[in-house]
CSV table of C-alpha atoms in Angstrom, one decimal:
chain,number,residue,atom,x,y,z
A,23,MET,CA,22.7,-19.3,8.5
A,24,LYS,CA,21.0,-16.4,10.4
A,25,LYS,CA,17.2,-16.4,10.0
A,26,ILE,CA,14.8,-13.5,9.3
A,27,ALA,CA,11.1,-13.8,10.1
A,28,VAL,CA,8.6,-11.6,8.3
A,29,ILE,CA,5.3,-11.3,10.2
A,30,GLY,CA,2.5,-10.6,7.7
A,31,CYS,CA,2.3,-11.5,4.1
A,32,GLY,CA,0.3,-8.7,2.7
A,33,LEU,CA,1.6,-6.6,-0.1
A,34,GLY,CA,4.6,-5.2,1.9
A,35,GLY,CA,5.3,-8.5,3.6
A,36,ALA,CA,5.2,-10.4,0.4
A,37,ALA,CA,7.4,-7.9,-1.4
A,38,ILE,CA,10.2,-7.8,1.2
A,39,THR,CA,10.2,-11.6,1.6
A,40,VAL,CA,10.8,-12.0,-2.2
A,41,MET,CA,13.4,-9.2,-2.2
A,42,LEU,CA,15.3,-10.7,0.7
A,43,GLN,CA,15.2,-14.2,-0.7
A,44,LYS,CA,16.5,-13.1,-4.1
A,45,ALA,CA,19.3,-11.3,-2.3
A,46,GLY,CA,20.3,-14.5,-0.6
A,47,PHE,CA,18.9,-14.1,2.9
A,48,ASN,CA,17.3,-16.9,4.8
A,49,VAL,CA,13.7,-15.8,5.4
A,50,LYS,CA,10.4,-17.3,6.7
A,51,VAL,CA,7.2,-15.5,6.5
A,52,TYR,CA,4.2,-16.0,8.7
A,53,GLU,CA,0.7,-15.0,7.7
A,54,GLN,CA,-2.4,-15.2,10.1
A,55,ALA,CA,-4.9,-15.9,7.3
A,56,LYS,CA,-5.8,-19.5,6.9
A,57,LYS,CA,-5.0,-19.5,3.2
A,58,PHE,CA,-4.2,-17.1,0.4
A,59,LEU,CA,-7.2,-15.3,-1.1
A,60,LYS,CA,-7.2,-12.7,-3.8
A,61,ILE,CA,-8.9,-10.0,-1.7
A,62,GLY,CA,-9.4,-6.4,-2.4
A,63,ALA,CA,-10.1,-4.6,-5.7
A,64,GLY,CA,-8.2,-1.8,-7.4
A,65,ILE,CA,-4.8,-0.4,-6.6
A,66,HIS,CA,-2.6,2.2,-8.3
A,67,LEU,CA,1.1,1.3,-9.0
A,68,THR,CA,2.9,4.6,-9.7
A,69,PRO,CA,6.3,4.7,-11.4
A,70,ASN,CA,8.2,4.8,-8.1
A,71,VAL,CA,6.7,1.5,-6.9
A,72,VAL,CA,7.0,-0.1,-10.3
A,73,LYS,CA,10.7,0.5,-10.1
A,74,ALA,CA,10.8,-0.7,-6.5
A,75,LEU,CA,9.3,-4.0,-7.7
A,76,SER,CA,12.2,-4.6,-10.2
A,77,ARG,CA,13.8,-7.2,-7.9
A,78,VAL,CA,10.6,-9.0,-7.3
A,79,GLY,CA,10.7,-10.5,-10.8
A,80,ILE,CA,7.1,-9.9,-11.8
A,81,LYS,CA,7.4,-7.2,-14.4
A,82,ASP,CA,6.2,-9.0,-17.5
A,83,SER,CA,3.3,-10.7,-15.7
A,84,LEU,CA,2.3,-7.4,-14.0
A,85,MET,CA,2.3,-5.5,-17.3
A,86,ALA,CA,0.2,-8.3,-18.9
A,87,ILE,CA,-2.7,-8.0,-16.3
A,88,SER,CA,-2.6,-4.2,-15.6
A,89,SER,CA,-4.5,-1.4,-17.1
A,90,LYS,CA,-2.3,1.4,-18.4
A,91,PRO,CA,-4.3,4.7,-18.1
A,92,ASN,CA,-3.4,7.4,-20.6
A,93,LYS,CA,-4.4,10.3,-18.2
A,94,PHE,CA,-5.2,11.0,-14.6
A,95,LEU,CA,-8.1,13.5,-14.8
A,96,SER,CA,-9.5,15.6,-12.0
A,97,LYS,CA,-12.9,17.0,-12.5
A,98,ASP,CA,-15.3,19.3,-10.6
A,99,ALA,CA,-17.8,17.0,-8.9
A,100,HIS,CA,-20.8,19.2,-9.8
A,101,THR,CA,-20.1,20.4,-13.3
A,102,GLY,CA,-17.8,17.7,-14.6
A,103,GLU,CA,-15.3,20.3,-15.8
A,104,VAL,CA,-11.7,19.2,-16.0
A,105,ILE,CA,-9.7,21.0,-13.3
A,106,ALA,CA,-6.4,19.2,-13.6
A,107,GLU,CA,-4.8,16.5,-15.6
A,108,LEU,CA,-1.6,14.4,-15.6
A,109,VAL,CA,-0.8,12.9,-19.0
A,110,LEU,CA,0.6,9.3,-18.6
A,111,ASP,CA,1.9,8.9,-22.1
A,112,ASP,CA,5.3,7.6,-23.5
A,113,VAL,CA,7.0,10.9,-22.6
A,114,PHE,CA,5.8,10.4,-19.0
A,115,LYS,CA,7.1,6.8,-19.0
A,116,LYS,CA,10.5,7.9,-20.4
A,117,GLN,CA,10.8,10.7,-17.9
A,118,PHE,CA,10.2,8.4,-14.9
A,119,ASN,CA,11.6,5.2,-16.4
A,120,ALA,CA,8.4,3.3,-15.6
A,121,PRO,CA,4.6,3.4,-16.4
A,122,TYR,CA,1.6,4.2,-14.2
A,123,LEU,CA,-0.5,1.1,-13.8
A,124,THR,CA,-3.9,0.3,-12.2
A,125,VAL,CA,-4.5,-3.4,-11.3
A,126,HIS,CA,-6.6,-5.7,-9.2
A,127,ARG,CA,-5.0,-5.8,-5.8
A,128,GLY,CA,-5.5,-9.6,-5.4
A,129,GLU,CA,-4.0,-10.4,-8.7
A,130,PHE,CA,-1.0,-8.2,-8.0
A,131,HIS,CA,-0.6,-9.8,-4.6
A,132,ALA,CA,-0.8,-13.3,-6.1
A,133,LEU,CA,2.1,-12.5,-8.5
A,134,MET,CA,4.4,-11.7,-5.5
A,135,VAL,CA,3.2,-14.6,-3.3
A,136,ASN,CA,4.0,-17.0,-6.2
A,137,GLU,CA,7.6,-15.7,-6.2
A,138,ILE,CA,8.1,-16.7,-2.5
A,139,ILE,CA,9.9,-20.0,-1.9
A,140,PRO,CA,6.9,-22.2,-1.0
A,141,SER,CA,8.4,-23.9,2.0
A,142,SER,CA,9.2,-20.5,3.6
A,143,LEU,CA,5.5,-19.4,3.7
A,144,THR,CA,3.2,-20.5,6.5
A,145,PHE,CA,-0.4,-19.6,6.7
A,146,ASN,CA,-2.7,-19.8,9.8
A,147,LYS,CA,0.0,-18.4,12.0
A,148,LYS,CA,-1.3,-15.6,14.2
A,149,LEU,CA,1.4,-14.1,16.3
A,150,LYS,CA,0.5,-14.1,20.0
A,151,GLU,CA,3.7,-13.0,21.7
A,152,ILE,CA,7.2,-11.7,20.7
A,153,ILE,CA,10.0,-11.9,23.2
A,154,PRO,CA,13.4,-10.4,22.2
A,155,ASN,CA,16.7,-11.2,24.0
A,156,ASP,CA,20.3,-10.3,23.3
A,157,ASN,CA,20.8,-13.1,20.8
A,158,GLY,CA,17.5,-13.4,19.0
A,159,VAL,CA,13.7,-13.2,19.1
A,160,TYR,CA,11.2,-15.8,20.3
A,161,LEU,CA,7.9,-15.9,18.4
A,162,ASN,CA,4.9,-17.6,20.0
A,163,PHE,CA,1.9,-18.2,17.9
A,164,GLU,CA,-1.7,-18.8,18.9
A,165,ASP,CA,-1.7,-22.4,17.7
A,166,GLY,CA,1.0,-23.2,20.3
A,167,SER,CA,3.9,-23.3,17.9
A,168,HIS,CA,7.1,-21.3,18.3
A,169,ASP,CA,10.1,-20.1,16.4
A,170,TYR,CA,13.4,-18.5,17.3
A,171,VAL,CA,15.0,-16.1,14.8
A,172,ASP,CA,17.7,-13.5,14.5
A,173,ILE,CA,15.6,-10.7,13.1
A,174,VAL,CA,11.9,-9.9,13.0
A,175,ILE,CA,10.3,-7.7,10.4
A,176,GLY,CA,6.8,-6.5,11.3
A,177,ALA,CA,4.8,-6.2,8.1
A,178,ASP,CA,1.6,-6.9,10.0
A,179,GLY,CA,-0.3,-3.8,9.1
A,180,LEU,CA,-2.4,-1.2,10.9
A,181,SER,CA,-3.1,-3.5,13.9
A,182,SER,CA,0.4,-4.8,14.2
A,183,VAL,CA,1.4,-7.1,17.0
A,184,VAL,CA,5.1,-6.6,16.4
A,185,ARG,CA,4.9,-2.8,16.9
A,186,SER,CA,4.3,-3.3,20.6
A,187,ILE,CA,8.0,-4.2,21.0
A,188,VAL,CA,9.1,-1.1,19.2
A,189,CYS,CA,6.8,1.7,20.3
A,190,LYS,CA,3.8,2.5,22.5
A,191,ASP,CA,1.0,0.3,21.3
A,192,GLU,CA,-1.8,2.7,20.8
A,193,PRO,CA,-4.7,1.7,18.5
A,194,PRO,CA,-5.3,3.6,15.3
A,195,SER,CA,-8.0,6.3,15.5
A,196,PHE,CA,-10.9,6.7,13.2
A,197,SER,CA,-10.2,9.6,10.8
A,198,GLY,CA,-13.8,10.9,10.5
A,199,GLN,CA,-13.9,9.7,6.9
A,200,ALA,CA,-15.3,6.6,5.3
A,201,ALA,CA,-15.7,5.4,1.7
A,202,PHE,CA,-18.0,3.3,-0.4
A,203,ARG,CA,-16.2,0.8,-2.7
A,204,ALA,CA,-17.7,-1.3,-5.5
A,205,LEU,CA,-17.2,-2.7,-9.0
A,206,VAL,CA,-19.2,-1.8,-12.1
A,207,ASP,CA,-19.5,-3.8,-15.3
A,208,ILE,CA,-18.4,-1.7,-18.3
A,209,GLU,CA,-21.0,-3.2,-20.5
A,210,GLN,CA,-23.7,-1.9,-18.2
A,211,LEU,CA,-22.3,1.7,-18.5
A,212,LYS,CA,-22.0,1.3,-22.3
A,213,ARG,CA,-25.7,0.5,-22.5
A,214,GLN,CA,-26.3,3.9,-20.9
A,215,GLY,CA,-24.1,5.7,-23.3
A,216,ILE,CA,-21.2,6.1,-20.8
A,217,MET,CA,-17.6,5.2,-21.7
A,218,PRO,CA,-15.5,6.2,-18.7
A,219,ASP,CA,-12.1,7.7,-19.0
A,220,ASP,CA,-9.2,5.6,-17.8
A,221,LEU,CA,-8.7,7.2,-14.4
A,222,THR,CA,-10.8,10.1,-13.1
A,223,LYS,CA,-11.4,11.7,-9.7
A,224,TRP,CA,-14.4,14.0,-9.1
A,225,TRP,CA,-13.9,16.5,-6.3
A,226,SER,CA,-16.2,18.4,-4.1
A,227,ASP,CA,-15.3,20.3,-0.9
A,228,ASP,CA,-15.9,17.3,1.4
A,229,ARG,CA,-16.4,14.3,-0.8
A,230,PHE,CA,-14.9,12.6,-3.9
A,231,VAL,CA,-15.4,9.8,-6.3
A,232,ILE,CA,-12.4,8.1,-8.0
A,233,ALA,CA,-13.0,5.5,-10.7
A,234,TYR,CA,-10.6,3.5,-12.9
A,235,TYR,CA,-10.1,0.3,-14.8
A,236,MET,CA,-8.3,-2.4,-12.9
A,237,ASN,CA,-7.2,-4.9,-15.5
A,238,ASN,CA,-5.9,-5.1,-19.0
A,239,SER,CA,-9.3,-6.4,-20.3
A,240,ARG,CA,-11.0,-3.2,-19.1
A,241,ASP,CA,-14.2,-5.0,-18.5
A,242,GLN,CA,-14.8,-3.6,-15.0
A,243,LEU,CA,-14.5,-0.2,-13.4
A,244,TYR,CA,-13.6,0.1,-9.7
A,245,PHE,CA,-14.7,3.2,-7.7
A,246,VAL,CA,-14.0,4.6,-4.3
A,247,ALA,CA,-16.5,7.3,-3.0
A,248,GLY,CA,-15.2,9.1,0.1
A,249,PHE,CA,-17.3,11.2,2.5
A,250,PRO,CA,-17.3,12.5,6.1
A,251,GLU,CA,-18.5,9.9,8.7
A,252,TYR,CA,-18.6,11.0,12.3
A,253,SER,CA,-18.4,7.7,14.0
A,254,TRP,CA,-17.6,4.1,13.3
A,255,PRO,CA,-18.3,0.9,15.3
A,256,GLN,CA,-15.2,-0.2,17.1
A,257,GLY,CA,-13.6,-3.4,15.7
A,258,ILE,CA,-15.6,-3.5,12.5
A,259,GLN,CA,-13.5,-3.6,9.3
A,260,PHE,CA,-16.3,-2.8,6.9
A,261,LEU,CA,-20.1,-2.8,6.6
A,262,GLU,CA,-22.4,-3.9,3.9
A,263,ALA,CA,-24.0,-0.7,2.5
A,264,GLU,CA,-27.3,0.1,0.8
A,265,LYS,CA,-26.9,1.7,-2.6
A,266,GLU,CA,-29.6,4.2,-1.6
A,267,GLU,CA,-27.5,5.5,1.3
A,268,MET,CA,-24.6,6.1,-1.1
A,269,LEU,CA,-26.7,7.8,-3.8
A,270,LYS,CA,-28.2,10.1,-1.2
A,271,ILE,CA,-24.8,11.3,0.0
A,272,PHE,CA,-23.6,11.9,-3.6
A,273,SER,CA,-26.9,13.1,-5.1
A,274,ASP,CA,-25.5,16.5,-6.1
A,275,PHE,CA,-22.7,15.0,-8.1
A,276,HIS,CA,-22.4,15.3,-11.9
A,277,GLU,CA,-24.4,12.8,-13.9
A,278,ILE,CA,-21.4,10.6,-15.0
A,279,PRO,CA,-20.0,9.8,-11.5
A,280,LEU,CA,-23.6,9.5,-10.2
A,281,GLN,CA,-24.4,7.0,-13.0
A,282,ILE,CA,-21.3,5.0,-12.1
A,283,LEU,CA,-22.4,4.8,-8.5
A,284,LYS,CA,-25.9,3.8,-9.6
A,285,SER,CA,-24.5,0.9,-11.7
A,286,ALA,CA,-22.5,-0.6,-8.8
A,287,LYS,CA,-22.9,-4.2,-7.9
A,288,GLU,CA,-22.4,-5.0,-4.2
A,289,VAL,CA,-21.5,-1.9,-2.2
A,290,LYS,CA,-19.4,-2.0,1.0
A,291,LYS,CA,-18.5,0.9,3.3
A,292,TRP,CA,-15.0,1.1,4.8
A,293,PRO,CA,-13.5,3.3,7.5
A,294,LEU,CA,-10.3,5.3,7.1
A,295,TYR,CA,-8.0,5.0,10.1
A,296,GLU,CA,-4.9,7.0,10.9
A,297,ARG,CA,-2.1,7.1,13.3
A,298,PRO,CA,1.0,9.4,13.3
A,299,ALA,CA,4.2,8.0,12.0
A,300,GLU,CA,6.2,6.5,14.8
A,301,SER,CA,9.4,8.2,15.9
A,302,ALA,CA,11.1,4.8,16.3
A,303,TRP,CA,10.8,2.2,13.6
A,304,SER,CA,13.0,-0.4,15.2
A,305,LYS,CA,14.3,-1.7,18.6
A,306,GLY,CA,17.1,-4.2,18.9
A,307,ARG,CA,16.4,-7.0,16.4
A,308,VAL,CA,12.9,-6.0,15.6
A,309,VAL,CA,11.9,-3.5,12.8
A,310,LEU,CA,8.7,-2.3,11.2
A,311,LEU,CA,7.6,-1.4,7.7
A,312,GLY,CA,4.5,0.0,6.0
A,313,ASP,CA,1.3,0.5,7.9
A,314,ALA,CA,2.8,-1.0,11.1
A,315,CYS,CA,4.8,2.2,11.5
A,316,HIS,CA,3.4,4.8,9.2
A,317,PRO,CA,-0.2,4.2,8.2
A,318,MET,CA,-1.7,6.7,5.8
A,319,ARG,CA,-5.0,7.6,4.2
A,320,PRO,CA,-5.4,6.3,0.6
A,321,HIS,CA,-5.7,9.7,-1.1
A,322,MET,CA,-2.3,9.5,-2.9
A,323,ALA,CA,-2.5,5.8,-3.6
A,324,GLN,CA,0.8,5.4,-1.9
A,325,GLY,CA,0.2,3.2,1.1
A,326,ALA,CA,1.4,-0.1,-0.6
A,327,ALA,CA,4.0,1.9,-2.5
A,328,MET,CA,5.6,3.2,0.7
A,329,ALA,CA,5.6,-0.3,2.2
A,330,ILE,CA,7.3,-1.8,-0.8
A,331,GLU,CA,9.8,1.1,-1.0
A,332,ASP,CA,10.5,0.5,2.7
A,333,GLY,CA,11.2,-3.1,1.9
A,334,ALA,CA,13.7,-2.3,-0.8
A,335,ILE,CA,15.6,0.2,1.4
A,336,LEU,CA,15.6,-2.3,4.3
A,337,VAL,CA,17.1,-5.0,2.1
A,338,ARG,CA,19.8,-2.6,0.8
A,339,SER,CA,20.6,-1.5,4.4
A,340,LEU,CA,21.0,-5.1,5.5
A,341,GLU,CA,23.2,-5.8,2.5
A,342,THR,CA,25.3,-2.8,3.4
A,343,THR,CA,25.9,-3.7,7.0
A,344,GLY,CA,25.4,-7.5,7.1
A,345,LEU,CA,23.3,-9.3,9.7
A,346,GLU,CA,25.9,-8.8,12.4
A,347,LYS,CA,25.1,-5.1,12.6
A,348,VAL,CA,21.3,-5.1,12.3
A,349,GLU,CA,20.8,-2.0,14.5
A,350,GLN,CA,23.1,-0.1,12.2
A,351,ALA,CA,21.1,-1.3,9.2
A,352,PHE,CA,17.8,-0.3,10.8
A,353,ASP,CA,19.2,3.2,11.6
A,354,ILE,CA,20.2,3.6,7.9
A,355,TYR,CA,16.8,2.3,6.8
A,356,GLN,CA,14.8,4.8,9.0
A,357,LYS,CA,17.0,7.8,8.2
A,358,THR,CA,16.8,7.1,4.5
A,359,ARG,CA,13.0,6.7,4.6
A,360,GLN,CA,11.5,8.9,7.2
A,361,ASP,CA,11.4,12.3,5.5
A,362,ARG,CA,9.8,10.9,2.3
A,363,VAL,CA,7.3,8.9,4.2
A,364,ALA,CA,6.3,11.9,6.4
A,365,LYS,CA,5.7,14.1,3.3
A,366,VAL,CA,3.6,11.4,1.6
A,367,GLN,CA,1.6,10.9,4.9
A,368,GLN,CA,1.0,14.6,5.2
A,369,ILE,CA,-0.3,15.1,1.6
A,370,SER,CA,-2.4,11.9,1.8
A,371,GLY,CA,-4.0,13.3,5.0
A,372,GLU,CA,-4.8,16.5,3.2
A,373,ASN,CA,-6.4,14.8,0.2
A,374,SER,CA,-5.0,17.4,-2.0
A,375,TRP,CA,-3.0,15.3,-4.5
A,376,MET,CA,-4.1,15.9,-8.1
A,377,ARG,CA,-6.7,18.5,-7.2
A,378,THR,CA,-4.5,20.8,-9.1
A,379,THR,CA,-2.0,19.5,-11.7
A,380,PRO,CA,1.0,18.6,-9.5
A,381,ASP,CA,4.6,18.3,-10.4
A,382,PRO,CA,5.0,14.6,-9.4
A,383,THR,CA,8.8,14.5,-10.0
A,384,TRP,CA,9.7,14.3,-6.3
A,385,LEU,CA,7.4,11.3,-5.9
A,386,PHE,CA,7.8,9.4,-9.2
A,387,THR,CA,11.5,9.9,-9.9
A,388,THR,CA,12.6,8.0,-6.9
A,389,ASP,CA,14.4,4.7,-7.6
A,390,VAL,CA,14.9,3.0,-4.3
A,391,TRP,CA,17.4,0.5,-5.7
A,392,ASN,CA,19.7,3.2,-7.2
A,393,ASN,CA,19.2,6.4,-5.1
A,394,SER,CA,21.6,7.0,-2.3
A,395,LEU,CA,21.1,5.6,1.1
A,396,VAL,CA,21.2,9.0,2.7
A,397,ALA,CA,22.4,7.8,6.1
A,398,LYS,CA,25.2,5.6,4.7
A,399,LYS,CA,27.7,8.3,5.5
A,400,ILE,CA,26.9,8.0,9.2
A,401,ILE,CA,28.3,4.5,9.4
A,402,SER,CA,32.0,5.4,10.0
A,403,ASN,CA,31.0,8.2,12.4
A,404,LYS,CA,28.5,6.5,14.6
A,405,PHE,CA,29.5,2.8,14.7
């Protein structure tokens, strides 16, 4: 039976591995981390990605651990005045056939990893070299081990090793933006007379604070505070930050977001990187998804969503053509995805989503398991 290797078991890699396995494909997934850790903090799961997860089999568990915000509020950073709102009520859920959730990234990740066939997941496997030939792909790992597979899916993120086979291997560039991230105990805010809304973003011209609950118990608030940063040390993923530095940058913000920042526990500072979407997402038997081919800033909360949607469309494309025609499948996959991804990447880069009340229909209505594969019609003509 032909074998597929997924490189990287982050959110996108875990999702496509489960989707492929549940569709009957033979899949192995290699992750460079030494073991699974529930890393990260909050993540938004909008209706489009909740629907994309339908074949992963975690719906009930995900609903049980997630916060279900009743509104997405946008407020003026200085006055606190509401400038836009998106009501996330039962009418919203019925319209888009799925809820809007916020959840702890690590807990969400764990649900997907637990659905992977245990014997197919190997940790501590850092890819060193990838060598395609006419019949398959050799994988050489830094521990000296090897594998030979029929297809490789690069889900190895922003610093992907796999992408060097598909396109020019240029490193991502620092965007000129960074963000403070931290958790806040709700009880501490309550003692100060503050009861935060479910999901709020405060906007100024060049900075923002977004805060939301990230679990069903609603005992912690997670925030991201974005600001201009003109340089970042190369190779550093994040820095420990002093709360005083953060408070100085946001000192002119309204008292509620400022009090949320003051109540933070440990604060870290993260860079925002970017790279234009690649013109080629595949080459031969190798294909990319998620940040490996179209990284985006986090301002629409769609980075993981786009990777998971990628996975669903890639699975459907492989089901359509079979593994004997992988280049045809990859062509269908990219043609189906590229316009949507480009639009999300553009709006994410602008940081304009929800600054005025949007019509989210184009984003949230999508159901990647039931919408047409837009390039399917090319099969008879091109191949």
